[in-house]
Short mmCIF file of C-alpha atoms in Angstrom, two decimals:
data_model
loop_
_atom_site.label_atom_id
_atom_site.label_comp_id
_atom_site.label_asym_id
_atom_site.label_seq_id
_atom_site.Cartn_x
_atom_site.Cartn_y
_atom_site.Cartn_z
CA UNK L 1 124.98 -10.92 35.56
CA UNK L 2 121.99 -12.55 34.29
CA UNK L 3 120.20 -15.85 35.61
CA UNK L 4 118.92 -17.66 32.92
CA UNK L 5 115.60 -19.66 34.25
CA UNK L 6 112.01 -21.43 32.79
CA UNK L 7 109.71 -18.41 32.00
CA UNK L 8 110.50 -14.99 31.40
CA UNK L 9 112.90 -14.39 34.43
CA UNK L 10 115.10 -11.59 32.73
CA UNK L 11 112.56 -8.85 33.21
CA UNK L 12 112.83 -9.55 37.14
CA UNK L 13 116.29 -8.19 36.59
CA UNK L 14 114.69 -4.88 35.47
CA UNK L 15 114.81 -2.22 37.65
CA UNK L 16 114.92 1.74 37.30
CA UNK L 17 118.62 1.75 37.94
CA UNK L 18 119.64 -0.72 35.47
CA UNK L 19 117.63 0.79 32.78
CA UNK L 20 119.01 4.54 33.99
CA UNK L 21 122.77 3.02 33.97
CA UNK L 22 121.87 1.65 30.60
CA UNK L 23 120.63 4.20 28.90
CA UNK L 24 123.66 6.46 30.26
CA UNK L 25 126.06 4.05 29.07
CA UNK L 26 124.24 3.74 25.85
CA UNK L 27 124.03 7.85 25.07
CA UNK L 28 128.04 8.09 26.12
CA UNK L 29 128.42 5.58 22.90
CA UNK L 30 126.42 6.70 20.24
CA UNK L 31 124.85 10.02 21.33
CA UNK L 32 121.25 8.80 21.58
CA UNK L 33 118.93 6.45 23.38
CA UNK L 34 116.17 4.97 21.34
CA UNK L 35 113.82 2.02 23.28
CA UNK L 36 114.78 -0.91 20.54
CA UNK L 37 118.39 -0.55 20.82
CA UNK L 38 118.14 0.20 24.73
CA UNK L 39 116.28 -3.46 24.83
CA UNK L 40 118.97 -5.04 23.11
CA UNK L 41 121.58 -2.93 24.83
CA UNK L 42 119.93 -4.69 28.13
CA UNK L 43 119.45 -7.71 26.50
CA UNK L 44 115.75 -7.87 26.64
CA UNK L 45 112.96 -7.76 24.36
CA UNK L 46 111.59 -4.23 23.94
CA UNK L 47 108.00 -5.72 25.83
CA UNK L 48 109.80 -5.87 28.81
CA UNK L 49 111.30 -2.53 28.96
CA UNK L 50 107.74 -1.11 28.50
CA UNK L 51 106.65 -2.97 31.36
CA UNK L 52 108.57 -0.95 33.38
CA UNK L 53 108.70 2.58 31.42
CA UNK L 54 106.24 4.04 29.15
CA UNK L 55 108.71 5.32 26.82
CA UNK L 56 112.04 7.22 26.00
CA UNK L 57 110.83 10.40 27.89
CA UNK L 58 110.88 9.02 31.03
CA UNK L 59 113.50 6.66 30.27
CA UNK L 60 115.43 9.87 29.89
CA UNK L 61 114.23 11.67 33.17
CA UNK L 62 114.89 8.43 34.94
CA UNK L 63 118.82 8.74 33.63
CA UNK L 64 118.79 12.37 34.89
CA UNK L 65 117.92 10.84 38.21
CA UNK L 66 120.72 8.20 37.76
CA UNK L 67 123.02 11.06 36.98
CA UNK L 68 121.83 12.77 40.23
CA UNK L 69 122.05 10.36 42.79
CA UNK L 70 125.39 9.56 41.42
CA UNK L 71 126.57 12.89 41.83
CA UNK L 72 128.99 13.43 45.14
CA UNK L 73 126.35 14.69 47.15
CA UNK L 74 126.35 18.09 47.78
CA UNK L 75 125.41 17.92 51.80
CA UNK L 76 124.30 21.00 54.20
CA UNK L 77 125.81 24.60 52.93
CA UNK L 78 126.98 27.02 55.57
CA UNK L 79 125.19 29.58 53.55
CA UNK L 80 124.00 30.31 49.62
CA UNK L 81 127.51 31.07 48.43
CA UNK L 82 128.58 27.92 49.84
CA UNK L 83 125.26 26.04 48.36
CA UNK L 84 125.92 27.27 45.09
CA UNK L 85 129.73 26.38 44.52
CA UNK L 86 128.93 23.35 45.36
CA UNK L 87 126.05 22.79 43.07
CA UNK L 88 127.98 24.31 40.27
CA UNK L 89 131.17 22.49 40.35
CA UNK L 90 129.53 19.13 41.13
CA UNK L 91 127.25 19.57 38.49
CA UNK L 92 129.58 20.77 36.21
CA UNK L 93 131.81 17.46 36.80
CA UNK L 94 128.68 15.03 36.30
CA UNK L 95 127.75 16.87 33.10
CA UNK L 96 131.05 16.58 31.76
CA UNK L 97 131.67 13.10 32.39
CA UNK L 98 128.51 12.19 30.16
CA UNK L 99 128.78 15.70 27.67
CA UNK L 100 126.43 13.60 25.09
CA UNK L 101 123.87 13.38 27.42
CA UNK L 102 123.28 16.73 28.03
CA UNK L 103 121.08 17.80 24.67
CA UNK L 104 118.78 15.21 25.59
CA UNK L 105 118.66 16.32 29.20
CA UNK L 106 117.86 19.59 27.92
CA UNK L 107 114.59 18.87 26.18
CA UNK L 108 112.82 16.16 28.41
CA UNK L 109 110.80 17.42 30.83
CA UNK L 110 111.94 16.76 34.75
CA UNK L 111 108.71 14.98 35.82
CA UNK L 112 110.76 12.73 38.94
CA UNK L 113 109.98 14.36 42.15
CA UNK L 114 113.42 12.93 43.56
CA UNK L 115 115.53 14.69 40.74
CA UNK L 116 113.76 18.01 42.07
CA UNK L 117 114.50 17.21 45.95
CA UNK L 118 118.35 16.93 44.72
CA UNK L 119 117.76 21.06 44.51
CA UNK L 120 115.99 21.40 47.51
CA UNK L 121 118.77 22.04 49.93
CA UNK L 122 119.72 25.31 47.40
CA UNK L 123 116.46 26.66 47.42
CA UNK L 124 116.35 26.69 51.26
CA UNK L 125 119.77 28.06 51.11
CA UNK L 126 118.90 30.98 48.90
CA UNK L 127 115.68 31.99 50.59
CA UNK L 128 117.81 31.87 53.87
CA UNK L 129 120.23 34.26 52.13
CA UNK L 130 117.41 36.95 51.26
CA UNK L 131 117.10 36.35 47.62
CA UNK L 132 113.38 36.88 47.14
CA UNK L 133 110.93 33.60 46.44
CA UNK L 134 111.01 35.30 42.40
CA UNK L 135 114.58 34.91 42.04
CA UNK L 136 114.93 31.71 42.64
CA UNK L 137 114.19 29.71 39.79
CA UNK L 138 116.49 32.46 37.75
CA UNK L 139 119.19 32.01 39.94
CA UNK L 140 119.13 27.74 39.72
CA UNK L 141 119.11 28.73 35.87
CA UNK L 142 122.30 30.69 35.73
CA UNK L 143 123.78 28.03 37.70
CA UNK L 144 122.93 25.18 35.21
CA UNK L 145 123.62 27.19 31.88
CA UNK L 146 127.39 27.78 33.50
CA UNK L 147 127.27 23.90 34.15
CA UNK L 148 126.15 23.17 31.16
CA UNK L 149 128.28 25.42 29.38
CA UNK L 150 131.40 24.38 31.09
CA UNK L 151 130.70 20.66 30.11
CA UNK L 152 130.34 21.11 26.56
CA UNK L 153 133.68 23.87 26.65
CA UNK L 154 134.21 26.08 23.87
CA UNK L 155 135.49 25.26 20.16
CA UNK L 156 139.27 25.70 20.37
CA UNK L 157 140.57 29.09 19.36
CA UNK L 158 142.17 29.17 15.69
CA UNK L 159 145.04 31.91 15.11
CA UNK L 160 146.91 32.97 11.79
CA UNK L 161 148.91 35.47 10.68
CA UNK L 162 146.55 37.76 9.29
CA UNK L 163 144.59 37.59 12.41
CA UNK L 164 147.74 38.39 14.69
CA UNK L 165 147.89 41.64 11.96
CA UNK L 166 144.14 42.75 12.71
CA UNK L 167 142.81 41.36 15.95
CA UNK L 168 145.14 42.53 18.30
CA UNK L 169 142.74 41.72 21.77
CA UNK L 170 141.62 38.68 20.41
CA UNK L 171 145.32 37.46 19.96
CA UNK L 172 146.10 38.87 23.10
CA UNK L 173 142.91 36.53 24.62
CA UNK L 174 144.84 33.32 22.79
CA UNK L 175 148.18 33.80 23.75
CA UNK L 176 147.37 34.60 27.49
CA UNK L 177 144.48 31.48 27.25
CA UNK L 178 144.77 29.32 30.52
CA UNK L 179 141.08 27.83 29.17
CA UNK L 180 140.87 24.48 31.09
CA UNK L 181 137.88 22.94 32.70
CA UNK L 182 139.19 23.58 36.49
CA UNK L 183 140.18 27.00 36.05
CA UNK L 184 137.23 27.56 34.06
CA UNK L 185 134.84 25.98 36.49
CA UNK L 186 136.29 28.52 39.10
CA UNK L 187 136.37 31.53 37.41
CA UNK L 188 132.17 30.33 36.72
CA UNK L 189 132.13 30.03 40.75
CA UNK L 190 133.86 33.44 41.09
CA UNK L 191 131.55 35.31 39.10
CA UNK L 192 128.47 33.18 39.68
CA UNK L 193 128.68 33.91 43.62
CA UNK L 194 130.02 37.51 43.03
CA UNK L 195 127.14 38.39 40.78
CA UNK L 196 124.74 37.08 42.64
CA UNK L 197 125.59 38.68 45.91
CA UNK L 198 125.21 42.41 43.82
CA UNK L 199 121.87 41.21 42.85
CA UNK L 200 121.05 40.00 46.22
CA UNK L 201 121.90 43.26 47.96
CA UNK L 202 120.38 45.27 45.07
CA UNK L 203 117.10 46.40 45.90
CA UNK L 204 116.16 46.98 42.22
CA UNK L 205 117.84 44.21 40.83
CA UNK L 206 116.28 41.87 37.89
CA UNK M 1 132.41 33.45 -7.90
CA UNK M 2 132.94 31.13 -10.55
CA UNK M 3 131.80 31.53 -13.66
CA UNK M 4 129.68 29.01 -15.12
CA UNK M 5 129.59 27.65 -18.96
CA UNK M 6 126.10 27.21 -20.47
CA UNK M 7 124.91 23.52 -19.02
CA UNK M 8 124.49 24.20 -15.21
CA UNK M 9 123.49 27.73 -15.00
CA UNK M 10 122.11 27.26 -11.34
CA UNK M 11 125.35 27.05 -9.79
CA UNK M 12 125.96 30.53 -10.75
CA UNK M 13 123.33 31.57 -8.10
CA UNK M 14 125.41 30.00 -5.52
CA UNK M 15 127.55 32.07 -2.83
CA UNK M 16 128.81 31.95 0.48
CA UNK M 17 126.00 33.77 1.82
CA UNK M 18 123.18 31.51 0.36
CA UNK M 19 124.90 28.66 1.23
CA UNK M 20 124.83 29.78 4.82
CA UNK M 21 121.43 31.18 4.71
CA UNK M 22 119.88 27.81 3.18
CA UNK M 23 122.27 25.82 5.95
CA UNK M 24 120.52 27.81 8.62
CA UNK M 25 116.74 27.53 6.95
CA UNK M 26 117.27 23.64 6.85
CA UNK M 27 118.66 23.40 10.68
CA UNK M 28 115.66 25.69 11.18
CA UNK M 29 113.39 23.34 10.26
CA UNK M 30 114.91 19.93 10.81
CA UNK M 31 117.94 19.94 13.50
CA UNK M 32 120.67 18.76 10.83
CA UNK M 33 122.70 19.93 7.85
CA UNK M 34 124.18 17.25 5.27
CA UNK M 35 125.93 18.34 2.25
CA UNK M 36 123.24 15.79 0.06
CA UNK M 37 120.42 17.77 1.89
CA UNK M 38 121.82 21.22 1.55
CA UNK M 39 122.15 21.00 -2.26
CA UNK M 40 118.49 19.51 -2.73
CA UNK M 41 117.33 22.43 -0.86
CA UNK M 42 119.50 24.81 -2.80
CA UNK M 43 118.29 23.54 -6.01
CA UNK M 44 122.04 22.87 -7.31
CA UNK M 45 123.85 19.42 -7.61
CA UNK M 46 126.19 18.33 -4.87
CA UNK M 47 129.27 18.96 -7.20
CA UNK M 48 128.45 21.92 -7.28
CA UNK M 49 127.99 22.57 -3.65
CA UNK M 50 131.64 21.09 -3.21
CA UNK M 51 132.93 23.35 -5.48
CA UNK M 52 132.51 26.18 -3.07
CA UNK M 53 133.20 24.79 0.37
CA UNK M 54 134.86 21.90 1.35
CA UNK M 55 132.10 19.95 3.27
CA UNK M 56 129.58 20.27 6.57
CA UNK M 57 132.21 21.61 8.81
CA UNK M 58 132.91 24.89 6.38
CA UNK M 59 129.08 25.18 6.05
CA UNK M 60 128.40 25.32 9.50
CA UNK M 61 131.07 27.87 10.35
CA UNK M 62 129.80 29.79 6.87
CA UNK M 63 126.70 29.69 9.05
CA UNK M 64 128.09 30.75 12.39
CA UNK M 65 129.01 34.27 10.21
CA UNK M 66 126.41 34.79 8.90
CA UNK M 67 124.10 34.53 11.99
CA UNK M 68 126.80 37.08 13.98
CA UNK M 69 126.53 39.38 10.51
CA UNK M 70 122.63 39.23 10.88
CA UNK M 71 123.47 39.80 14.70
CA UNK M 72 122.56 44.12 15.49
CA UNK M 73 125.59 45.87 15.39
CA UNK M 74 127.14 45.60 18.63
CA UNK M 75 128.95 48.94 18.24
CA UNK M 76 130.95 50.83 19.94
CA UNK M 77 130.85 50.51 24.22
CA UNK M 78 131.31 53.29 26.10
CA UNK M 79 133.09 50.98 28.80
CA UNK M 80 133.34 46.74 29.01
CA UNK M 81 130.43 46.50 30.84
CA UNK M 82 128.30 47.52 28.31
CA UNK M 83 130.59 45.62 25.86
CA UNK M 84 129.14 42.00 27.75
CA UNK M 85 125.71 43.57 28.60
CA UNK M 86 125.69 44.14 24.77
CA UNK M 87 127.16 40.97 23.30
CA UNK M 88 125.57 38.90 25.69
CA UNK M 89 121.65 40.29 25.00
CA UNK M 90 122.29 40.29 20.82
CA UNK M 91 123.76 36.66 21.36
CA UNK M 92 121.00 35.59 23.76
CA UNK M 93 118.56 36.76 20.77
CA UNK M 94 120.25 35.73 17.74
CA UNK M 95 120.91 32.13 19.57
CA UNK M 96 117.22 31.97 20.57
CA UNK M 97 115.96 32.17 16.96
CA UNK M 98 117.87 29.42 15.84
CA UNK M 99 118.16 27.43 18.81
CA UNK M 100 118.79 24.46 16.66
CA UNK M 101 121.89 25.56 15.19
CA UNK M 102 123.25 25.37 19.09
CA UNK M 103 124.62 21.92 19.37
CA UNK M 104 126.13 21.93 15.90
CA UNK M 105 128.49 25.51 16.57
CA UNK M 106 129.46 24.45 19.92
CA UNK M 107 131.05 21.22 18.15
CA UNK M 108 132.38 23.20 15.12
CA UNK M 109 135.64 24.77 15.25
CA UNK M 110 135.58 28.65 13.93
CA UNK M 111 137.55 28.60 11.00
CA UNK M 112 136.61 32.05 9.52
CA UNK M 113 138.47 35.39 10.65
CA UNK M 114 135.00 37.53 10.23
CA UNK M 115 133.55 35.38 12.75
CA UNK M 116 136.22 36.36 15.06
CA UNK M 117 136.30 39.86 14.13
CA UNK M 118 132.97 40.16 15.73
CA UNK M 119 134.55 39.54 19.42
CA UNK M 120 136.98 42.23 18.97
CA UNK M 121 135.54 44.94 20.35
CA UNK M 122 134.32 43.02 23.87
CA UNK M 123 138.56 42.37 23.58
CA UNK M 124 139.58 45.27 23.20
CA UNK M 125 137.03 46.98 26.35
CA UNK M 126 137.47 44.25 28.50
CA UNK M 127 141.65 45.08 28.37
CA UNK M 128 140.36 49.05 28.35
CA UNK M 129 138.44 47.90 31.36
CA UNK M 130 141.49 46.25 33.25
CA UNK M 131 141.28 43.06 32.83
CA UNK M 132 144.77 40.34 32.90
CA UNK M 133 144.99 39.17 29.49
CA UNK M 134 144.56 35.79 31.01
CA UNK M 135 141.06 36.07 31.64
CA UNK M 136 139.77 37.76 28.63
CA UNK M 137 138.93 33.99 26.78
CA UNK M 138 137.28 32.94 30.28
CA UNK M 139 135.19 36.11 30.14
CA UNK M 140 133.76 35.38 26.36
CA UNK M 141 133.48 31.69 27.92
CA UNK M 142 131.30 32.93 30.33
CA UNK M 143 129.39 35.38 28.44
CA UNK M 144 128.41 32.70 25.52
CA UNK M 145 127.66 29.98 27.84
CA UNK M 146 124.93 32.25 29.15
CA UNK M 147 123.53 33.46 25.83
CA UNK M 148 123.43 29.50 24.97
CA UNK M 149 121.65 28.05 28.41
CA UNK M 150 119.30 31.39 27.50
CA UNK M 151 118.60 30.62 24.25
CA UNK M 152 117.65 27.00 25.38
CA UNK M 153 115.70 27.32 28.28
CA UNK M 154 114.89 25.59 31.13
CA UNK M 155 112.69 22.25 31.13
CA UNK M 156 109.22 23.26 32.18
CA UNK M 157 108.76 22.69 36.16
CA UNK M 158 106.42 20.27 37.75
CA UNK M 159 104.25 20.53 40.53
CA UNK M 160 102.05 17.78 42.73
CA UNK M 161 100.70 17.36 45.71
CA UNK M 162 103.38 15.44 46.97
CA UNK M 163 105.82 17.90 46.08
CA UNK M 164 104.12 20.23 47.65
CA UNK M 165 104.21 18.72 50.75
CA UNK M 166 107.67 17.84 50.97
CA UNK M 167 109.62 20.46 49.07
CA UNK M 168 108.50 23.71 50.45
CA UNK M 169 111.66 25.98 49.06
CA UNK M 170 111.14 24.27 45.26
CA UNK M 171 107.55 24.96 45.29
CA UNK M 172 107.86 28.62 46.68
CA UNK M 173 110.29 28.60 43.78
CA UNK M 174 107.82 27.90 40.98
CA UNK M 175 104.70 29.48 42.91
CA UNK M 176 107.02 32.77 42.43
CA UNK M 177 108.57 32.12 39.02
CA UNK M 178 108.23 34.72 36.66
CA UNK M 179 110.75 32.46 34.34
CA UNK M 180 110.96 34.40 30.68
CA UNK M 181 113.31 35.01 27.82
CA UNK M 182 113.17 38.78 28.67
CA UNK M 183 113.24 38.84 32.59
CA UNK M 184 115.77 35.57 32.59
CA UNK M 185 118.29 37.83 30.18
CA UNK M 186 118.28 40.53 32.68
CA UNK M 187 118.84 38.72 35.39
CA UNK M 188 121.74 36.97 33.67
CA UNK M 189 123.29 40.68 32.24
CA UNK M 190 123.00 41.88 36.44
CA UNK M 191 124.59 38.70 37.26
CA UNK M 192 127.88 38.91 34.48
CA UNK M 193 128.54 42.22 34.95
CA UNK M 194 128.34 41.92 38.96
CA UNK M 195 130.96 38.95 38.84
CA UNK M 196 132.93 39.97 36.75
CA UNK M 197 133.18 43.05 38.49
CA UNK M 198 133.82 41.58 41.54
CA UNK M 199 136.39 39.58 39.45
CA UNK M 200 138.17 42.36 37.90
CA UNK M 201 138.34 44.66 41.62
CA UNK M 202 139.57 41.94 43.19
CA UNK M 203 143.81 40.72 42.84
CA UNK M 204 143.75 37.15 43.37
CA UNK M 205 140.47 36.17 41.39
CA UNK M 206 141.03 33.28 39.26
#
């Protein structure tokens, strides 16, 4: 709630995490997050949200933040495998409860040192496991396309009888579909972790 | 086609494949497709755009087949792993020249058999190869969310002092990066092929 007083009191309201949750709630509505209609969204003037951000970018990174803390924290791993599942399906949860988000996400730089640290206890994990110090950024990579990926789903398969007559795999692949977001999400995990212990006990691997 | 009297001779140039290759030059160059749009940049009126598809959602699937026509034969596979490796490089390419075109197939349903027809083969091996019928749509699932997270990228990764200091397995991480199209494909082919593997050896995998 708001408290009205003399001068310009609602910019003392302003903080990071009411301008994160805001521009969250406004990208889950329409897709986008623009400064004007994020001022009125808050109900301040657009002056006062550039005294506390200098623009949409980091506006954006500061949502991916948001996004982050809120996500059910991933804690200490036993080992890699167990880092990684964890990272993927939480991830993969967080993305799809705010799907809209995600484009935006994908072309603003990361420039908030505490959005990195959320990754922090994977890295360690993974150089603990053996992976070498050049896999690592590859491997967090897989990990967020499958997130990504699984957040957004797939456009839903289309069937008719002319392709029952010619694509007999294909019809196969729709009749025997059990394409949900958990099962999904741990088939990813299955062949996320399974692939990535063949390339960590590959010498030659990419 | 449809054969045009004397007054609007222009719409006789129009066909499904320039419709999809002018769709794909303008969400080259500016992120969207309208119907309005599409016809000023085909040089023919609106009318006569609708008188070959029957709005933006038949355009962008029109699109969709003509990218995976323009995609290099996939061929035939000696086995389903090169069937993925295969499909999952050519899509990782042909998404990556036109990454714009991303957001607006993953929200389009695929209407159009041809597009389909494309898949078939990857089907077929991947039932060759032993695979439950009930995992064949989780496999494609897999296979384009990597080609897609590939063709986007990765936000660029910072690096301060402070970082630095306090995030020693993130740092080694980008200190060690060798984070491109090529080498990130690779990795990704080693990692599909090694889960799934796992996945397809192994009785109870999801």
């Amino acid at each position: 709630m708001r408290v009205q007083g003399v001068a310009r009191p609602k910019t003392q309201l302003l903080s990071a995490a009411r301008i994160a949750d805001g521009a969250i709630e406004l990208v889950d509505r329409t897709g986008d997050v623009q400064m004007v209609q994020l001022a009125r969204h808050l109900g301040v003037a657009p002056s006062s949200l550039y005294s506390h951000v200098t623009g949409r970018a980091e506006v954006i990174d500061l949502a991916r933040l948001r996004m982050l803390e809120l996500m059910e924290s991933v804690g200490p791993a036993h080992d890699w495998r167990e880092a990684v599942a964890n990272l993927l399906r939480r991830l993969t949860a967080l993305y799809a409860r705010h799907r809209r988000i995600l484009p935006l996400l994908s072309t603003t730089a990361v420039a908030c040192d505490r959005s990195i640290a959320v990754y922090e206890p994977m890295f360690a994990a993974l150089i603990d496991g053996g992976f070498r110090r050049d896999q690592l950024r590859l491997v967090v990579a897989m990990v967020e396309f499958q997130a990504f990926g699984l957040a957004q789903g797939l456009p839903a398969p289309v069937m008719s009888d002319h392709i029952r007559e010619t694509l007999p795999a294909y019809t196969a692949s729709v009749d025997h579909s059990r394409y949900d977001l958990p099962t999904a999400t741990e088939f990813s995990v299955a062949m996320v972790i399974g692939g990535l212990e063949a390339i960590r006990t590959h010498p030659g691997a990419p």
